[in-house]
Amino acid sequence: MPPRTLFQKVWDAHVVTAHDGQSPLLYIDLHLVHEVTSPQAFDGLRANGRRVRQPVRTVATVDHNIPTTPRGLPIIDPIAARQIEALQKNCRDFGVPLFDMDSAEQGIVHVIGPELGITLPGMTIVCGDSHTSTHGAFGSLAFGIGTSEVEHVLATQCLPQKKPKTMQIEVRGKLAEGVTAKDLALGIIGQIGTDGATGYVIEYTGEAVRGLSMEGRMTLCNMSIEAGARAGMIAPDETTFAYAQGRRFAPKGKDWDDAIASWRLLATDPGAKYDRVIEINAAMLAPFVTWGTNPGMVVAVNARVPELQSFTQEADRRAAEQALTYMDLKPGTPIERIAVDRVFIGSCTNSRIEDLRAAARVARGHRVNPKVRAMVVPGSQAIKHAAEQEGLDRVFLEAGFEWRESGCSMCLGMNPDILQPGERCASTSNRNFEGRQGRGGRTHLVSPMMAAAAAVTGHFTDIRKWKFE
Amino acid sequence: MQAFREHTGVVVPLDRVNVDTDQIIPKQFLKRIERTGFGEFLFYDWRFSGDGSKIADFVLDQSRYQGATILIAGKNFGCGSSREHAVWALADFGFRVVIASSFADIFANNSLKNGLLTVRLAEEQVTEIMRRAKERENYRLTIDLQKLRVDDGQGFSAAFAMDEFSRHCLLNGLDDIGLTLQHEAAITAYEAQHPVRPTMKNILAG
Ligand code: SF4
């Protein structure tokens, strides 16, 4: 057999049939389900008298529109409540396991999959959510789908898929102190653009990637979709195995040993070819801050909002102009002079325990600036609990941050956590689109450390100069 | 699914790049559990101000573009969130075709499932159509999926590409779940060889 990439191996292992003139049919090992993109899919099953083919390969939770206020309180928004009730009913009717509001396993769907050992290397994973790419950190092929495809997978456990192309992003050298996986992701998107990887599955390789923890790898793969990629993947290694071992739904005993042996074979073979190769020099990266209305509009924290003349393409220049108007920023403004009203630490990009530790390290011994309202929203109940065991909640609360229940929260502002018109937010989430965090809200994407620092100083601050207590 | 063979309609130019699905249908409208009724919320934040009143000059609501069924926009249309609600909103509003120089993958897939045709043309061609749609009153295009051509009957004509299988499904309005279920034997055989891992079987026990 010719040398194959990680992607090719996972793909080959999941092709059920490949008929001439049809897209290959791919078997789906795991289907994650949440309240927002699934109700119409379940209704479609009902309308056609179909069942869920593999309920144990289907896992549901509520995350997108649940409130992050204490769990005992009722859900004030009646439409959100109706959607949550619909999921509860659908899971009951079709026998799908659900980690509900009051469950100790509840959390953002891309956080709980890995955390419970449901996500493992070499799988195919889909979810009606574009940030499904997160699970690629384990060397799985994981991608977001729409509601019609959700229905398709519920009914057949398969998806016809056109084969994507492959892109290697090789990150040379090591990340400097204060430069995180989030900054690496933003740096890549800044370089290749928000459509730079459209039609591709990215495999991240190189010293800086190997050096990332699983949390960091998830952050990096999570943002692949923001470069337009179908998925992002990282070959599993000792870091991956150490993370997965002993988790609740991971294999045990001999099954575990067998699993590791097969996962070791997933890495890309020497000599395997990618359709495109991009090299990134880790030394060129810095803590980044987005200035515009997509994640590719990004500069280093010690730089300035770009001048309009710096855009060579007319369409890009106009997009930048529109973005600056929306963001109420002037070209040439130093990023560190931009003041923030709100800080959000959370989302499937940056709400894992390591993210909270990093933010707490910055916040420790400081106070949130009186002009700023800052909130920390752990990605799952398990993370919240672990953080409380470590005393991170005390650090945040003493510094003046709000400490909330788990969910997507202000990442997309479907629940009551939203920005008011004109408010400016340093956010660890993944999208700075117009209105994403609330109509008229202005989002700047940053790492958890950079968000915590901005909360304290009231403006963007270069974390490399931070005085840790 | 609604079949698509040929369509002629008025073209409305949305002269922006990277139009994301958060703009096409903002999140406050994603809480509905039905597939219908999203059209009135299409591009909501661009069409309506904070108090719900209409923003006069937004292109979609200009009288000359009323009844438009073909939307043309800049590159990377439909990027961002996987929400199929974006496609439902476009279709519900009356659109049958979106033309751009590139589309985000998930959006293109979702469109296909709903009989909304995404046509990729070269950047210069998009610019040319955009210019004509702005300059000429009641500017119409014909999209022929059988011949894979776009034509305005006024000198502009272009070929576009589409993979054969997607084209076949669209032309015939095929239910692709039904197509997949035709492979029942192959799926069952695959499942026999790849059983669910034992630890997952307990998940239903809670
Ligand atoms: S945290 Fe944000 S990006 Fe992640 S799943 Fe939730 S809404 Fe989507």
XYZ file of N, CA, C and O and ligand atoms in Angstrom, chain A residues 63-64 108-110 129 131 347-348 408 411-412 430 436, ligand 1:
64
model
N -26.652 22.604 25.677
C -25.554 23.534 25.926
C -25.790 24.920 25.325
O -25.485 25.926 25.945
N -26.389 24.979 24.134
C -26.391 26.244 23.396
C -27.232 27.337 24.036
O -26.814 28.475 24.091
N -20.659 21.698 27.304
C -20.633 21.972 25.863
C -20.278 20.664 25.169
O -19.371 19.954 25.592
N -21.004 20.366 24.134
C -20.901 19.068 23.486
C -19.457 18.717 23.102
O -19.026 17.577 23.259
N -18.677 19.724 22.692
C -17.295 19.432 22.297
C -16.358 19.336 23.494
O -15.190 19.004 23.357
N -22.971 21.091 14.474
C -22.278 22.255 15.015
C -20.905 22.314 14.363
O -20.190 21.312 14.340
N -18.092 23.532 15.125
C -16.860 23.344 15.905
C -16.607 21.900 16.316
O -15.752 21.625 17.159
N -16.499 29.029 26.282
C -16.746 28.456 24.949
C -15.950 27.183 24.715
O -14.976 26.907 25.397
N -16.379 26.427 23.676
C -15.705 25.170 23.351
C -14.275 25.393 22.903
O -13.502 24.450 22.791
N -22.724 27.170 26.535
C -22.103 27.971 25.470
C -22.116 29.461 25.819
O -21.233 30.209 25.447
N -20.717 32.867 24.040
C -20.063 32.555 22.765
C -20.993 32.899 21.618
O -20.561 33.400 20.593
N -22.263 32.589 21.778
C -23.207 32.933 20.707
C -24.413 33.696 21.211
O -25.252 34.093 20.421
N -14.665 31.923 19.587
C -14.067 31.644 18.287
C -14.596 32.508 17.141
O -14.088 32.440 16.040
N -22.541 38.588 16.889
C -22.442 37.215 17.381
C -22.763 37.127 18.882
O -23.446 36.236 19.340
S -19.328 27.244 22.689
Fe -19.870 28.503 20.947
S -18.860 27.631 19.195
Fe -18.792 26.137 20.833
S -20.527 24.795 20.493
Fe -21.204 26.419 21.872
S -22.005 28.034 20.570
Fe -20.852 26.636 19.253
